[in-house]
mmCIF file of C-alpha atoms and ligand atoms in Angstrom:
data_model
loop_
_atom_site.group_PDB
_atom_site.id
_atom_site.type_symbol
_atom_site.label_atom_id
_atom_site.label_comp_id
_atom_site.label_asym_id
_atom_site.label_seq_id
_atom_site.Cartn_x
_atom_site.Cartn_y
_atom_site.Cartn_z
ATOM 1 C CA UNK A 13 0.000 0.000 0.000
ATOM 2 C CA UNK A 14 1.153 3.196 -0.755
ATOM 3 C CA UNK A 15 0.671 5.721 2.425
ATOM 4 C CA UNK A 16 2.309 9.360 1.847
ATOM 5 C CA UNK A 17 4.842 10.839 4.448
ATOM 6 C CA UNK A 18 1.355 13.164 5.690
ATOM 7 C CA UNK A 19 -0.440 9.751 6.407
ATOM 8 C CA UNK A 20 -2.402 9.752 3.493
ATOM 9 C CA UNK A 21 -3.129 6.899 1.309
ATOM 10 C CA UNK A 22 -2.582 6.831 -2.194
ATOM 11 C CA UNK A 23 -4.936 4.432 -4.018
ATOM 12 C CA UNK A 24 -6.110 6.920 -7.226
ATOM 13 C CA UNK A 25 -3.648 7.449 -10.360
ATOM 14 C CA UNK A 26 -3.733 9.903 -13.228
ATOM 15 C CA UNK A 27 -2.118 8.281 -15.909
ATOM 16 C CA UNK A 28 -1.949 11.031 -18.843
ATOM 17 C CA UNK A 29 -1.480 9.145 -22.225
ATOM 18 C CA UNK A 30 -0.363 11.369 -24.515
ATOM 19 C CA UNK A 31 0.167 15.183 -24.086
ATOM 20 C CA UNK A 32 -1.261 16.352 -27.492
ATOM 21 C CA UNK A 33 -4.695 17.750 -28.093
ATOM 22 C CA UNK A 34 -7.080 18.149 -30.851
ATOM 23 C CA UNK A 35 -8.584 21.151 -29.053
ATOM 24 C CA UNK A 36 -6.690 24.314 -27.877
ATOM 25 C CA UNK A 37 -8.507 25.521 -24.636
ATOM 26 C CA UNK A 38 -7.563 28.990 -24.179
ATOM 27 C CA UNK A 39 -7.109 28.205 -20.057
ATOM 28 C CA UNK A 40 -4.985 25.416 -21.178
ATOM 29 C CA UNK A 41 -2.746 26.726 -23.696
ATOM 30 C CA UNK A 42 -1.491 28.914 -26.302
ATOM 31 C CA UNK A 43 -3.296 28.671 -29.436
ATOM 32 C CA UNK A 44 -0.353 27.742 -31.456
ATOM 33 C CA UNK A 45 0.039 24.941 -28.913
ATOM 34 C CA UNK A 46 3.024 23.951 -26.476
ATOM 35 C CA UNK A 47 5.932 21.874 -27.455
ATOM 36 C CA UNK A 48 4.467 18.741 -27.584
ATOM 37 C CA UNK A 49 7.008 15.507 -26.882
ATOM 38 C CA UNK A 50 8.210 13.630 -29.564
ATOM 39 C CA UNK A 51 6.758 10.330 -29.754
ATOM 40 C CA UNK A 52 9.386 8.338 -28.474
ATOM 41 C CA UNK A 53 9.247 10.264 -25.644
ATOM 42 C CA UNK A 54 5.677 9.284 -24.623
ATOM 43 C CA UNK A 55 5.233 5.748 -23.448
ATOM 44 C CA UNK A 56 4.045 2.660 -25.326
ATOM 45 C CA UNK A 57 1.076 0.553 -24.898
ATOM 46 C CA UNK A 58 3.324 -2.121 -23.344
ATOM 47 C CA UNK A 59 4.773 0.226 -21.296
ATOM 48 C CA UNK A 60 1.721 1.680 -20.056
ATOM 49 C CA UNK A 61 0.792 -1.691 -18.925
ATOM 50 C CA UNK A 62 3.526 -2.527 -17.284
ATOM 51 C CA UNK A 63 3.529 0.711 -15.458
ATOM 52 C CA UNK A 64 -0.321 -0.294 -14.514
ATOM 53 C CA UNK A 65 1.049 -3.951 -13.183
ATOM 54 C CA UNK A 66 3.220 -2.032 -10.895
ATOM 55 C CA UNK A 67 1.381 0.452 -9.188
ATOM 56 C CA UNK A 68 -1.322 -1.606 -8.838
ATOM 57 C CA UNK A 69 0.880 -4.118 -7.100
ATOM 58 C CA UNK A 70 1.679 -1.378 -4.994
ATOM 59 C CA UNK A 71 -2.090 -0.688 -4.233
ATOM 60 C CA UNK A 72 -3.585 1.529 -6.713
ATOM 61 C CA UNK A 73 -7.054 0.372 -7.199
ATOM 62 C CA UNK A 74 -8.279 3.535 -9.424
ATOM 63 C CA UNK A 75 -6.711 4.808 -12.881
ATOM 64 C CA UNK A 76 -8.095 7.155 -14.414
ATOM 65 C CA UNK A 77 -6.726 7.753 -18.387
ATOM 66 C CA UNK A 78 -6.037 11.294 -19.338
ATOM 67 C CA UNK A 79 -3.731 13.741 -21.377
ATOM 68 C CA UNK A 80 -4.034 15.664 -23.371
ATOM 69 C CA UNK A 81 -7.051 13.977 -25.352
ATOM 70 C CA UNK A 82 -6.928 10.392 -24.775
ATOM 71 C CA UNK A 83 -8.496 9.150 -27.803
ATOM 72 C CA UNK A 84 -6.039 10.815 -30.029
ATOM 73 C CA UNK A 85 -4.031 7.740 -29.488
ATOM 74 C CA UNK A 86 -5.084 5.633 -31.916
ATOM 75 C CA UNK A 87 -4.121 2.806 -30.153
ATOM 76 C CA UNK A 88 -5.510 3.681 -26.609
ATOM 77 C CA UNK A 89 -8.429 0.655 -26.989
ATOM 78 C CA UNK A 90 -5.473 -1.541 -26.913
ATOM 79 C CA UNK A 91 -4.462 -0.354 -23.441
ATOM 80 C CA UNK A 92 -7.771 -0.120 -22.137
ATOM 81 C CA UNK A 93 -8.586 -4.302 -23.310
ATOM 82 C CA UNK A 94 -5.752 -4.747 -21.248
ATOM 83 C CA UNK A 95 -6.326 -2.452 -18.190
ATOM 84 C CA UNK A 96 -10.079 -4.239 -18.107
ATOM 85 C CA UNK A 97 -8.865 -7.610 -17.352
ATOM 86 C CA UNK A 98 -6.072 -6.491 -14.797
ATOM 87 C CA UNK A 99 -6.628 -8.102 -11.626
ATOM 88 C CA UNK A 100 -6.544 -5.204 -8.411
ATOM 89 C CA UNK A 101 -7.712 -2.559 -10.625
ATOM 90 C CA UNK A 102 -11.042 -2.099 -9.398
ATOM 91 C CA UNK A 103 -11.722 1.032 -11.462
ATOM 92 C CA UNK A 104 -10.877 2.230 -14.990
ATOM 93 C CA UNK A 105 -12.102 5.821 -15.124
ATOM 94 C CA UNK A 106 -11.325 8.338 -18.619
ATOM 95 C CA UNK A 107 -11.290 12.095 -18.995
ATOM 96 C CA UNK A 108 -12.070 13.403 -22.526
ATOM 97 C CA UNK A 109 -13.351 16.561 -24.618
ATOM 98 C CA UNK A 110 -15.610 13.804 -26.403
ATOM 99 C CA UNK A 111 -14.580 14.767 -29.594
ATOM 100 C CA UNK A 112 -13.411 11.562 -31.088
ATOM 101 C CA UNK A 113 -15.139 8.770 -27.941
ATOM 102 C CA UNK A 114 -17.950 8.580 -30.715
ATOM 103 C CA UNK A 115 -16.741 5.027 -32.277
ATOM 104 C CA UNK A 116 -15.536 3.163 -28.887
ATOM 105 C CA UNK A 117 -18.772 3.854 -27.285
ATOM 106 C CA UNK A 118 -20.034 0.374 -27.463
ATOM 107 C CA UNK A 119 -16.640 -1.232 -26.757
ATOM 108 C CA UNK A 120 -16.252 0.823 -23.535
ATOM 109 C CA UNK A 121 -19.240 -0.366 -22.346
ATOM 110 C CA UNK A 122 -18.875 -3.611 -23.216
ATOM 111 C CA UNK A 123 -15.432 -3.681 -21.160
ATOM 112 C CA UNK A 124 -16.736 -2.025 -18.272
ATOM 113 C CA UNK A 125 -15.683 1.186 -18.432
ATOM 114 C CA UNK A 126 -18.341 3.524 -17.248
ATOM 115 C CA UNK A 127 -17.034 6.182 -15.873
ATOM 116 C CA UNK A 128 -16.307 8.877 -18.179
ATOM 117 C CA UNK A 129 -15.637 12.648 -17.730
ATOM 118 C CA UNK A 130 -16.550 14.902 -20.074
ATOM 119 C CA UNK A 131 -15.230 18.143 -20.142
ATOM 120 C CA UNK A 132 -17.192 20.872 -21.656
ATOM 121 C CA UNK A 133 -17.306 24.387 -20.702
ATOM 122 C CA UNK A 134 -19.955 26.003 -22.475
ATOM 123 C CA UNK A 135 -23.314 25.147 -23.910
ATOM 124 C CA UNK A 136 -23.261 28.344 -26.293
ATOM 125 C CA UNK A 137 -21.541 27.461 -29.312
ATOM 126 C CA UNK A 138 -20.091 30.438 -30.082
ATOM 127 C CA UNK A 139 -18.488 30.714 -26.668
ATOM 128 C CA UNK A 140 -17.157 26.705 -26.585
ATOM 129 C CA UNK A 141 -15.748 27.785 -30.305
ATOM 130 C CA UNK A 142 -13.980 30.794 -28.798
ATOM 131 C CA UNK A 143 -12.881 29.031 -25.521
ATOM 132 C CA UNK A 144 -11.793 25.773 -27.301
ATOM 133 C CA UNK A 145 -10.391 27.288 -31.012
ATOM 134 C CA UNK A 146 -12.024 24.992 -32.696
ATOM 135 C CA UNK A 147 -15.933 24.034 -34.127
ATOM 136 C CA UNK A 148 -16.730 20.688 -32.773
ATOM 137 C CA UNK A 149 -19.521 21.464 -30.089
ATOM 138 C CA UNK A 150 -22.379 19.710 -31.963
ATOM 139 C CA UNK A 151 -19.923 16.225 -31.968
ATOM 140 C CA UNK A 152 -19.331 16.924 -28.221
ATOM 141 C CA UNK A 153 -22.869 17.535 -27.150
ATOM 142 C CA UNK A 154 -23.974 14.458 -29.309
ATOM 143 C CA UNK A 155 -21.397 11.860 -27.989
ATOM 144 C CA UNK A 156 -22.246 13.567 -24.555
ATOM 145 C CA UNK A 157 -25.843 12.728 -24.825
ATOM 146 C CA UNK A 158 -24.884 9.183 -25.961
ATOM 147 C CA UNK A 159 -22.533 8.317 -23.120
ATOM 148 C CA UNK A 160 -25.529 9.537 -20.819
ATOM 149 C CA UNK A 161 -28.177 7.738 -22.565
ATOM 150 C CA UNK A 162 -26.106 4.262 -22.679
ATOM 151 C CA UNK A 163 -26.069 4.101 -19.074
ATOM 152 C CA UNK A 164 -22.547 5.636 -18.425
ATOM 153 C CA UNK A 165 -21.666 7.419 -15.512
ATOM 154 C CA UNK A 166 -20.523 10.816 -16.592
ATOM 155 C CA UNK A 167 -19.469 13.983 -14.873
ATOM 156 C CA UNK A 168 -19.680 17.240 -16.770
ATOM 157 C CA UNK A 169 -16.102 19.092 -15.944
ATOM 158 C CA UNK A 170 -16.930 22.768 -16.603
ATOM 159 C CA UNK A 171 -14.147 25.682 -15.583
ATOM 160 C CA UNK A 172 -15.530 28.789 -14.685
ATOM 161 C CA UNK A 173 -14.086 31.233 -16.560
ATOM 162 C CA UNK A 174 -14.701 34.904 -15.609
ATOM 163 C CA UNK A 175 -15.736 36.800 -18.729
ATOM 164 C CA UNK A 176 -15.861 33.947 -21.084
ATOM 165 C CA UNK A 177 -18.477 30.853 -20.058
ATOM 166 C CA UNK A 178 -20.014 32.041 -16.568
ATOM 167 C CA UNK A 179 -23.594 32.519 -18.163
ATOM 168 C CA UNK A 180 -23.717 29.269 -19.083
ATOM 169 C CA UNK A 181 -23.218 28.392 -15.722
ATOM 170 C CA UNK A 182 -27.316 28.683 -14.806
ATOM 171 C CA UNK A 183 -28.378 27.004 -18.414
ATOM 172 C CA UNK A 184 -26.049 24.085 -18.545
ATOM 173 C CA UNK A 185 -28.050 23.036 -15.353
ATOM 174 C CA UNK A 186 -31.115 23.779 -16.925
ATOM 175 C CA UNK A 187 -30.098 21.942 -19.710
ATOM 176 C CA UNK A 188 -29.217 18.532 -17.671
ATOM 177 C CA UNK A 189 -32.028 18.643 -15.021
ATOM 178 C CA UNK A 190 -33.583 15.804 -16.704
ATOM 179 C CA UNK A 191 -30.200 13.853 -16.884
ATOM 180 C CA UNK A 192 -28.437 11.334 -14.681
ATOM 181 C CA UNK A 193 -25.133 13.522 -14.997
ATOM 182 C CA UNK A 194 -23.222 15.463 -12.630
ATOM 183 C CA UNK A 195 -22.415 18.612 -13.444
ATOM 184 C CA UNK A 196 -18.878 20.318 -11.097
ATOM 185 C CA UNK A 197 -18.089 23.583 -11.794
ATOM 186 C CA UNK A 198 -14.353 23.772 -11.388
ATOM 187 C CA UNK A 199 -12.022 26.782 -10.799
ATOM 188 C CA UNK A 200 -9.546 27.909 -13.161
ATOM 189 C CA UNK A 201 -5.836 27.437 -12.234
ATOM 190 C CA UNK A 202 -2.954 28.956 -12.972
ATOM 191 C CA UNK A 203 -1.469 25.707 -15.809
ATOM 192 C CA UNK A 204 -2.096 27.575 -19.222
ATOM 193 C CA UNK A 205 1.198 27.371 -20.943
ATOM 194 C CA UNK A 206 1.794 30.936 -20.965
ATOM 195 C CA UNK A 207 -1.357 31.340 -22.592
ATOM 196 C CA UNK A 208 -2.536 34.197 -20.613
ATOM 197 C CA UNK A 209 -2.064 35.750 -17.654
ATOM 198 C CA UNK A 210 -3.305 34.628 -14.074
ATOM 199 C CA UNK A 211 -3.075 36.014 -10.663
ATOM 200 C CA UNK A 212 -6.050 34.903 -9.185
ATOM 201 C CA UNK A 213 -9.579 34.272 -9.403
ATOM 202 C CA UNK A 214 -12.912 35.531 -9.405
ATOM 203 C CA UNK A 215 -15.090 32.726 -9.940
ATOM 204 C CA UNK A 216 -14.006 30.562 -7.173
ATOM 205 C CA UNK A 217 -16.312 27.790 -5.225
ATOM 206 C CA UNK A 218 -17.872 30.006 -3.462
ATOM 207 C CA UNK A 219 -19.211 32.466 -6.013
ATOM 208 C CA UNK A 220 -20.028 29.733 -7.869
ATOM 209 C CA UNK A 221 -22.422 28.433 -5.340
ATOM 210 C CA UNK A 222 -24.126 31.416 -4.675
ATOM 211 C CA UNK A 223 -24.917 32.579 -8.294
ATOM 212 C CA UNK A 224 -26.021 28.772 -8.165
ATOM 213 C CA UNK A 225 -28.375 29.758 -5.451
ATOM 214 C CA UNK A 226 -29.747 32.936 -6.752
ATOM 215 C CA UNK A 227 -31.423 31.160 -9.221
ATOM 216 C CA UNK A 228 -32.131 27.816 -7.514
ATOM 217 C CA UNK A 229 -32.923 28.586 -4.003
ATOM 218 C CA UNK A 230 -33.336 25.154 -2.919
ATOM 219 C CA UNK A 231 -30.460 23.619 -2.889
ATOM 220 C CA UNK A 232 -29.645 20.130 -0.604
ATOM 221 C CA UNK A 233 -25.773 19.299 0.218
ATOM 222 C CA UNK A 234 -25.360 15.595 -0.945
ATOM 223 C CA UNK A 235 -22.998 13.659 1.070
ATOM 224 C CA UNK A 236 -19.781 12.499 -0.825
ATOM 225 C CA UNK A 237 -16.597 10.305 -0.043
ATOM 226 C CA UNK A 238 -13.831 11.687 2.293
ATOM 227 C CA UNK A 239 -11.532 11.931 -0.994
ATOM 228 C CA UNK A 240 -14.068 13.160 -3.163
ATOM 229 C CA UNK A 241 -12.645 16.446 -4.444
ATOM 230 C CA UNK A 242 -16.155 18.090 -4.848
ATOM 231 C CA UNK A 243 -18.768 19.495 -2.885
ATOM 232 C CA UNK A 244 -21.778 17.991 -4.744
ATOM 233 C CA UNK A 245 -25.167 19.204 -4.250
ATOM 234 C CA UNK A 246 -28.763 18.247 -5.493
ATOM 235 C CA UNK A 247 -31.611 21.195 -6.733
ATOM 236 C CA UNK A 248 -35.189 20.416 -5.706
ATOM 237 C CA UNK A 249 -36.884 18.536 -8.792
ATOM 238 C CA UNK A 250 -33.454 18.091 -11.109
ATOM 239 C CA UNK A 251 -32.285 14.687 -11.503
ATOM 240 C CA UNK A 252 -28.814 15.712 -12.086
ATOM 241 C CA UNK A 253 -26.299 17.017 -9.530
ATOM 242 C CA UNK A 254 -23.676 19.541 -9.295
ATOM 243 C CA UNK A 255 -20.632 19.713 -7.691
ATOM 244 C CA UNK A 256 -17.664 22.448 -6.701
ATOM 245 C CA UNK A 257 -14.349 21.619 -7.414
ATOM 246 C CA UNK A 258 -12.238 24.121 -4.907
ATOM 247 C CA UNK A 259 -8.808 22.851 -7.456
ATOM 248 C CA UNK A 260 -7.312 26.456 -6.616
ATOM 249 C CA UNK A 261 -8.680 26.944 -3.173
ATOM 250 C CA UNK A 262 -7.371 23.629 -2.601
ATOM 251 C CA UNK A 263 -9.386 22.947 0.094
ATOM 252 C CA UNK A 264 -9.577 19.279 -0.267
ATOM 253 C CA UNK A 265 -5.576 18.565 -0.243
ATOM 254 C CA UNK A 266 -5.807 16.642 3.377
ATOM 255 C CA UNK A 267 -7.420 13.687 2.301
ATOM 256 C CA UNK A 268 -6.033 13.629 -1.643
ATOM 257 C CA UNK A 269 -5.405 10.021 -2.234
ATOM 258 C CA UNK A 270 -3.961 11.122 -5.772
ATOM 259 C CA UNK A 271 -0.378 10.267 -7.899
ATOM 260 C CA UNK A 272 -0.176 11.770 -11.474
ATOM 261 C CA UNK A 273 2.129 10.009 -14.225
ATOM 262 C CA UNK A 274 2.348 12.679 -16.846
ATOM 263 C CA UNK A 275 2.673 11.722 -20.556
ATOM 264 C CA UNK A 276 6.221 11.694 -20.989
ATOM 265 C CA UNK A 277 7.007 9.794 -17.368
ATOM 266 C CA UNK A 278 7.158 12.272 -14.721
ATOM 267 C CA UNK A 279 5.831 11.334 -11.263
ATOM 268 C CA UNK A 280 3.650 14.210 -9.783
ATOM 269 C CA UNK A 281 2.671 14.135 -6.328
ATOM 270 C CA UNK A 282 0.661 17.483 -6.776
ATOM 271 C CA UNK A 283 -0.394 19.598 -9.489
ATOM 272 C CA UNK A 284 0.987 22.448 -7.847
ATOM 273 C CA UNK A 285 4.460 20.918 -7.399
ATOM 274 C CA UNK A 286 7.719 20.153 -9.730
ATOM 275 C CA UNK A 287 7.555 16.621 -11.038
ATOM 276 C CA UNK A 288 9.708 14.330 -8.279
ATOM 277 C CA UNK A 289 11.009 11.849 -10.651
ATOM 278 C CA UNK A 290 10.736 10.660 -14.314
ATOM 279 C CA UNK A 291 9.702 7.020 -14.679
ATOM 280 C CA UNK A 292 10.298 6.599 -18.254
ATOM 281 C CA UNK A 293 14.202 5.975 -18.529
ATOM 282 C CA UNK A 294 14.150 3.451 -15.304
ATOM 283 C CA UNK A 295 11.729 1.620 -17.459
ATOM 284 C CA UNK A 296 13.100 1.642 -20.837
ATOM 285 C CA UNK A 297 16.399 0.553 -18.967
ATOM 286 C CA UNK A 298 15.769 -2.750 -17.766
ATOM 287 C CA UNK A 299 15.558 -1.891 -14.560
ATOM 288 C CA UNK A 300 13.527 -4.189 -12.652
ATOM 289 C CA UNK A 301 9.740 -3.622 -11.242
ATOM 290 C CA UNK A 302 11.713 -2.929 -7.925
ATOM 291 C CA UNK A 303 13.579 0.123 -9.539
ATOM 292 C CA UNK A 304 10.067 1.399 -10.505
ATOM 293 C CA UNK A 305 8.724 0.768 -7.518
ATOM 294 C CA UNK A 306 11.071 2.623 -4.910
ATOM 295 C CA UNK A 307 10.925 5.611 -7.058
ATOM 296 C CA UNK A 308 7.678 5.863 -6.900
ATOM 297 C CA UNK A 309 7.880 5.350 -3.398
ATOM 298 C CA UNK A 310 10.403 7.871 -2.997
ATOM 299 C CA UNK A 311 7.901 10.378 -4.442
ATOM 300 C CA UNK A 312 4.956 9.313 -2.563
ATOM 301 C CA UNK A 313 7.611 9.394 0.653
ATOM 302 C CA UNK A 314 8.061 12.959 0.045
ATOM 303 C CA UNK A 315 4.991 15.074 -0.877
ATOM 304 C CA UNK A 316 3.812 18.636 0.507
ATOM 305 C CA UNK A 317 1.388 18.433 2.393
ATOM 306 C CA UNK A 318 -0.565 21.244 0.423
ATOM 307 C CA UNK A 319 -1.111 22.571 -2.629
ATOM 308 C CA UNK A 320 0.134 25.919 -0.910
ATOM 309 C CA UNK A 321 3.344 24.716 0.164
ATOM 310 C CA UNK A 322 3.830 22.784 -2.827
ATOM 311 C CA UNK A 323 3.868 25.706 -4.373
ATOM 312 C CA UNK A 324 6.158 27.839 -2.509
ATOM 313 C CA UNK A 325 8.962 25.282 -3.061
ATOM 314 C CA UNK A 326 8.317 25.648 -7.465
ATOM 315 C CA UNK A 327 8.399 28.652 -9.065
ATOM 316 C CA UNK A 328 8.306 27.546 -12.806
ATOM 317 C CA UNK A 329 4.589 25.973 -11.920
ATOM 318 C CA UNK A 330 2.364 28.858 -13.285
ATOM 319 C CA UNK A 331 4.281 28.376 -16.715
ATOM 320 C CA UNK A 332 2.816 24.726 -17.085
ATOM 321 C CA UNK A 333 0.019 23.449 -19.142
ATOM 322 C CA UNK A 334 -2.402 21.151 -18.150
ATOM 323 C CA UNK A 335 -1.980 19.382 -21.532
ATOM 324 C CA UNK A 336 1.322 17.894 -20.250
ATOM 325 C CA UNK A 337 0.027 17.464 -16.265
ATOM 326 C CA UNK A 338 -2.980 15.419 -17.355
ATOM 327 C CA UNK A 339 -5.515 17.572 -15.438
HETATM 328 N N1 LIG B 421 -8.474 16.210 -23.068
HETATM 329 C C1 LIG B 421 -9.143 15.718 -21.918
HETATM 330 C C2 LIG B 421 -10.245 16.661 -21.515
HETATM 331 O O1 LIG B 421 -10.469 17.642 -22.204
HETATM 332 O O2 LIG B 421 -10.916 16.384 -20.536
HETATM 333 C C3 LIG B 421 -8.238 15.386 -20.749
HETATM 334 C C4 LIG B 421 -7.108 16.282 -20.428
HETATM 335 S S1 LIG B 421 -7.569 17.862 -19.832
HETATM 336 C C5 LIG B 421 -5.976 18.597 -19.586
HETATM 337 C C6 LIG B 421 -8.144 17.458 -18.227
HETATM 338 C C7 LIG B 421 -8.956 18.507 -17.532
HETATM 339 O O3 LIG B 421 -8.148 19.609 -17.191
HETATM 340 C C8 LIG B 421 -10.097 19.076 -18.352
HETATM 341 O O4 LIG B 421 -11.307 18.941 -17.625
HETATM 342 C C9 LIG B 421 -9.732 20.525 -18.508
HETATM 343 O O5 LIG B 421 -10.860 21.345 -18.561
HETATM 344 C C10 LIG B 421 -8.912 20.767 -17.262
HETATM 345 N N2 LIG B 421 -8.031 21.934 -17.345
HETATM 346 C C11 LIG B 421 -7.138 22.240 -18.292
HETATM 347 N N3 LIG B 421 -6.519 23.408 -18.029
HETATM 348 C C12 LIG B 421 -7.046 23.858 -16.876
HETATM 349 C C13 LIG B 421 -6.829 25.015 -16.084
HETATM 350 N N4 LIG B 421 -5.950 25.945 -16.436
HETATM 351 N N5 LIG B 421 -7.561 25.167 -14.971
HETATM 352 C C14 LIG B 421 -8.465 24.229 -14.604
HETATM 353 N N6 LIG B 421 -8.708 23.101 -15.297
HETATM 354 C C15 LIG B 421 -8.005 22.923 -16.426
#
């Protein structure tokens, strides 16, 4: 089992896939992109599943798949036919823009893998064009509706961005009442690539909830696990829920039961720190599961205890982009 030098158990990876996008979210990064890692930098289907063996033989129970967009490796179904049948991993979770899940709809139901998060930050199209850079709303919201339909459990990840999506905040629940979907409003951090500037934020969890409650006064607190990273909530006569995501607050970092692998290999212990340790060479080296294993330990054995002092030990972190973290 891995336990963190705070006490905390680590049982939940973030296993980024690739770093490259077929969107270019303005919070994210620049619109010409970041420098993307050549692709013998990023890891290989067999190595990804080794990696898997070995954290789950170090008690990992969760992955969730990520990047950049997942499913612009065209040979992530491989990996997840082999994550299905891996014995320990009790839960195969993906994040995704839904732009390209369309096809492997039936197949990811058909392995088991039902948790999917969508991310999708505006219901206008003219404001998801601006904020993504690119036209494929009508491909999201239709693969969206799909998922829901089919039976999967999806979450909605929506940033609130001040001046750009927060009227959508009120109709995208609207729009879902009648859905089994959760919808978490998440606030924006600082990992854009340099694509703008940050400081701070005006839409945080709390504003959130309130211009929640201005137009639905009746709102009940739902109760949620101790490492659940939202506040999730139910509004009299919706079927969906909503949820706060305090991810620059960082209110939630005392019970975060979270590693991130990033694309190209680095161990992150928190988003808001520098990478501990890249996993890649030890891999491609020979070394043996062991060598793996004790790094990752090391990392785990050596993690701030909060977002906050994370960050006060890393200044390069604002200049990172969530493409290459995994979100
Ligand atoms: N491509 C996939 C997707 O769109 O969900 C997975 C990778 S994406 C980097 C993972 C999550 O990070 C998305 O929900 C995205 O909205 C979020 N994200 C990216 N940049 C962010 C930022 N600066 N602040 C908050 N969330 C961010």
């Amino acid at each position: 089992m891995l336990i963190d030098n705070h006490n905390r158990k680590i049982n939940y990876l973030r296993l980024a896939v690739t770093d490259r996008c077929n969107l270019r979210c303005n919070y994210c990064m620049p619109s010409e992109g970041i420098d993307f890692a050549k692709n013998d930098k990023l890891f290989t289907i067999e190595e990804l599943v080794k990696l898997s063996e070995i954290v789950v033989s170090q008690g990992i129970d969760k992955i969730r798949i990520t990047g950049g967009e997942p499913f612009v490796r065209k040979d992530l179904m491989v990996l997840l036919r082999r994550l299905a049948v891996l014995d320990g991993l009790d839960d195969i979770s993906i994040t995704t823009n839904a732009t390209l899940i369309g096809p492997y709809i039936t197949e990811l139901k058909e392995l088991g893998i039902t948790n999917i998060n969508v991310s999708l930050d505006a219901i206008t199209k003219e404001t998801f064009n601006k904020i993504t850079r690119r036209d494929t709303y009508d491909t999201v919201y239709s693969n969206l509706i799909k998922l829901i339909s089919e039976g999967f459990n999806v979450r909605i990840n929506f940033i609130a961005l001040d001046g750009q999506n927060t009227e959508d905040i009120i109709p995208i629940l609207e729009l879902m009442k009648h859905y089994n979907v959760s919808i978490r409003f998440l606030e924006e951090m600082p990992f854009n690539g340099g694509s703008k500037e940050f400081s701070t934020i005006k839409w945080d969890y709390k504003s959130i909830f309130n211009h929640i409650k201005t137009a639905f006064p009746e709102i009940e607190k739902l109760e949620s696990p101790a490492t659940s990273t939202s506040i999730n909530y139910k509004i009299k006569g919706h079927k969906s829920t909503f949820g706060l995501i305090p991810s620059f607050s960082r209110t939630f970092c005392g019970s975060c039961n979270r590693l991130r692998i990033s694309a190209t290999g680095d161990i992150i212990t928190c988003l808001y720190a520098k990478p501990s340790d890249n996993l890649r060479a030890i891999l491609r080296e020979g070394n043996s599961d062991d060598a793996v294993k004790e790094q990752i330990l090391k990392a785990v054995g050596s993690r701030a205890k909060t977002g906050f002092e994370a960050q006060k030990k890393y200044d390069g972190v604002f200049s990172n982009s969530m493409t290459s973290i995994g979100g």
